[in-house]
Amino acid sequence: MPKPRSALSKGHIAVLLFLVGALFLAACRGGLEQATLAKVDQMEQAWLAAPVSSYRIVVDVDRPDDRRRNELLVEDGAVVQATVKYWNPQRKTWDEPFPLNPEQAEPFTVPGLFEMVREQIQLPERAQVQVKWQEEPPMPELIVLGPVSMNGQPVSGTEATVFLEEFEPLAGK
């Protein structure tokens, strides 16, 4: 008698749905590739060769249970203003922003995005780290982080998609 197949758990289904959504987003934007330390170093060196020291940047982070938008103002390489706001799915709008201190905002600066990719590549529990690179100025445009695995099983809620929503160099800065 054949052994019955076990059904997927709600956690596995959530991970699969998130990954399908992330891959759909990536396919729409194109150019997604498995991240490597060599590519991160190459792109970071290109950024450092001609960095934009003052800019406004908006970075969205989508996770299975929440969506947040980080807006930063960077002057001469330092975060001078930063806020985060969360998506309200019931109202289908962003909630009011609240301030971030420079330490909380740092991962969403351009150097912080490079560091985020580098750190995630080095996590042995995270097998999938994919990036779409923006060429001008060089930086990660889309980062897809697959779920972290524990005991060979994906941990639901640990996957994320990070994408550059806006980048505006500040003139005269």
Short mmCIF file of C-alpha atoms in Angstrom, two decimals, residues 17-162:
data_model
loop_
_atom_site.label_atom_id
_atom_site.label_comp_id
_atom_site.label_asym_id
_atom_site.label_seq_id
_atom_site.Cartn_x
_atom_site.Cartn_y
_atom_site.Cartn_z
CA LEU A 17 3.90 32.06 -1.82
CA PHE A 18 6.41 34.68 -0.71
CA LEU A 19 9.11 33.26 -2.97
CA VAL A 20 6.72 33.10 -5.93
CA GLY A 21 5.82 36.75 -5.33
CA ALA A 22 9.48 37.75 -4.97
CA LEU A 23 10.41 35.88 -8.13
CA PHE A 24 7.50 37.48 -10.00
CA LEU A 25 8.71 40.92 -8.88
CA ALA A 26 12.24 40.02 -9.90
CA ALA A 27 11.11 38.73 -13.29
CA CYS A 28 9.24 41.96 -13.91
CA ARG A 29 12.36 43.93 -13.11
CA GLY A 30 14.78 41.43 -14.73
CA GLY A 31 18.51 41.00 -14.13
CA LEU A 32 18.35 39.10 -10.83
CA GLU A 33 21.44 36.96 -10.14
CA GLN A 34 22.79 34.85 -7.29
CA ALA A 35 24.93 37.17 -5.18
CA THR A 36 28.65 36.50 -4.75
CA LEU A 37 31.22 38.25 -2.60
CA ALA A 38 33.30 38.95 -5.72
CA LYS A 39 30.39 40.78 -7.39
CA VAL A 40 29.60 42.72 -4.20
CA ASP A 41 33.25 43.79 -3.96
CA GLN A 42 33.32 44.74 -7.66
CA MET A 43 30.18 46.86 -7.45
CA GLU A 44 31.21 48.43 -4.15
CA GLN A 45 34.59 49.41 -5.62
CA ALA A 46 32.75 51.04 -8.54
CA TRP A 47 30.58 52.96 -6.02
CA LEU A 48 33.66 54.02 -4.02
CA ALA A 49 35.41 55.21 -7.20
CA ALA A 50 32.77 57.90 -7.70
CA PRO A 51 30.43 57.89 -4.71
CA VAL A 52 27.47 60.19 -4.40
CA SER A 53 28.09 61.62 -0.95
CA SER A 54 24.74 63.38 -0.56
CA TYR A 55 21.47 61.81 -1.58
CA ARG A 56 17.89 60.99 -0.72
CA ILE A 57 17.10 57.28 -0.75
CA VAL A 58 13.90 55.27 -0.25
CA VAL A 59 14.26 51.55 0.44
CA ASP A 60 11.27 49.22 0.85
CA VAL A 61 11.50 45.97 2.80
CA ASP A 62 8.79 43.37 2.20
CA ARG A 63 8.50 40.42 4.54
CA PRO A 64 5.66 37.91 4.74
CA ASP A 65 4.09 39.69 7.71
CA ASP A 66 4.96 43.33 7.11
CA ARG A 67 6.07 45.93 4.63
CA ARG A 68 8.08 48.98 5.57
CA ARG A 69 9.48 52.00 3.78
CA ASN A 70 12.74 53.60 4.93
CA GLU A 71 13.38 57.16 3.77
CA LEU A 72 16.79 58.69 4.40
CA LEU A 73 18.57 61.93 3.75
CA VAL A 74 22.34 61.48 3.58
CA GLU A 75 24.70 64.47 3.48
CA ASP A 76 28.43 64.05 3.04
CA GLY A 77 28.05 60.35 3.78
CA ALA A 78 26.22 60.83 7.10
CA VAL A 79 22.55 60.13 7.78
CA VAL A 80 20.99 63.47 8.77
CA GLN A 81 17.34 62.46 8.63
CA ALA A 82 15.61 59.07 8.54
CA THR A 83 12.12 57.72 8.97
CA VAL A 84 10.33 54.42 8.63
CA LYS A 85 6.67 53.83 7.95
CA TYR A 86 4.68 50.62 7.79
CA TRP A 87 2.12 49.55 5.22
CA ASN A 88 -1.37 49.24 6.63
CA PRO A 89 -3.04 46.43 4.65
CA GLN A 90 -6.52 47.19 5.99
CA ARG A 91 -6.42 50.83 4.86
CA LYS A 92 -4.12 50.10 1.91
CA THR A 93 -1.93 53.07 2.76
CA TRP A 94 1.25 53.88 4.65
CA ASP A 95 0.96 54.65 8.36
CA GLU A 96 2.52 57.83 9.69
CA PRO A 97 6.35 57.74 9.65
CA PHE A 98 8.42 57.72 12.78
CA PRO A 99 12.09 58.69 13.11
CA LEU A 100 15.04 56.35 12.96
CA ASN A 101 18.35 57.16 14.57
CA PRO A 102 21.45 57.01 12.32
CA GLU A 103 22.38 53.54 13.57
CA GLN A 104 18.92 52.16 12.69
CA ALA A 105 19.04 53.88 9.30
CA GLU A 106 22.58 52.79 8.32
CA PRO A 107 21.53 49.48 6.65
CA PHE A 108 19.48 51.51 4.15
CA THR A 109 22.29 53.79 3.01
CA VAL A 110 24.15 52.72 -0.12
CA PRO A 111 27.14 51.40 1.87
CA GLY A 112 24.66 49.70 4.20
CA LEU A 113 22.97 47.91 1.28
CA PHE A 114 26.36 46.54 0.16
CA GLU A 115 27.04 45.37 3.71
CA MET A 116 23.57 43.79 3.97
CA VAL A 117 24.20 41.67 0.87
CA ARG A 118 27.69 40.72 2.06
CA GLU A 119 26.43 39.64 5.51
CA GLN A 120 23.56 37.61 4.07
CA ILE A 121 25.86 35.77 1.63
CA GLN A 122 28.02 34.73 4.57
CA LEU A 123 25.10 33.27 6.56
CA PRO A 124 25.30 29.50 6.03
CA GLU A 125 21.61 29.19 6.98
CA ARG A 126 20.53 31.41 4.06
CA ALA A 127 21.08 29.63 0.75
CA GLN A 128 19.33 32.16 -1.48
CA VAL A 129 20.68 35.70 -1.79
CA GLN A 130 19.93 37.24 -5.16
CA VAL A 131 20.61 40.76 -6.36
CA LYS A 132 19.75 42.96 -9.28
CA TRP A 133 22.48 45.57 -9.66
CA GLN A 134 21.94 49.14 -10.74
CA GLU A 135 24.82 50.37 -12.88
CA GLU A 136 24.57 54.16 -12.50
CA PRO A 137 25.35 54.83 -9.76
CA PRO A 138 26.42 51.27 -8.92
CA MET A 139 24.42 49.77 -6.04
CA PRO A 140 21.99 46.97 -5.21
CA GLU A 141 18.60 47.77 -6.73
CA LEU A 142 16.76 44.62 -5.65
CA ILE A 143 17.79 42.07 -3.00
CA VAL A 144 15.85 38.81 -2.60
CA LEU A 145 16.62 36.88 0.57
CA GLY A 146 15.29 33.35 0.69
CA PRO A 147 14.28 31.83 4.00
CA VAL A 148 16.78 30.90 6.67
CA SER A 149 16.92 27.13 7.22
CA MET A 150 17.01 25.42 10.57
CA ASN A 151 17.63 21.66 10.70
CA GLY A 152 17.24 21.58 6.93
CA GLN A 153 13.78 23.17 7.00
CA PRO A 154 12.93 26.74 5.88
CA VAL A 155 11.87 29.01 8.71
CA SER A 156 8.71 30.85 7.70
CA GLY A 157 8.89 34.62 8.03
CA THR A 158 12.67 34.89 7.56
CA GLU A 159 12.55 35.69 3.84
CA ALA A 160 12.58 39.27 2.60
CA THR A 161 12.70 41.42 -0.50
CA VAL A 162 14.58 44.71 -0.27
#
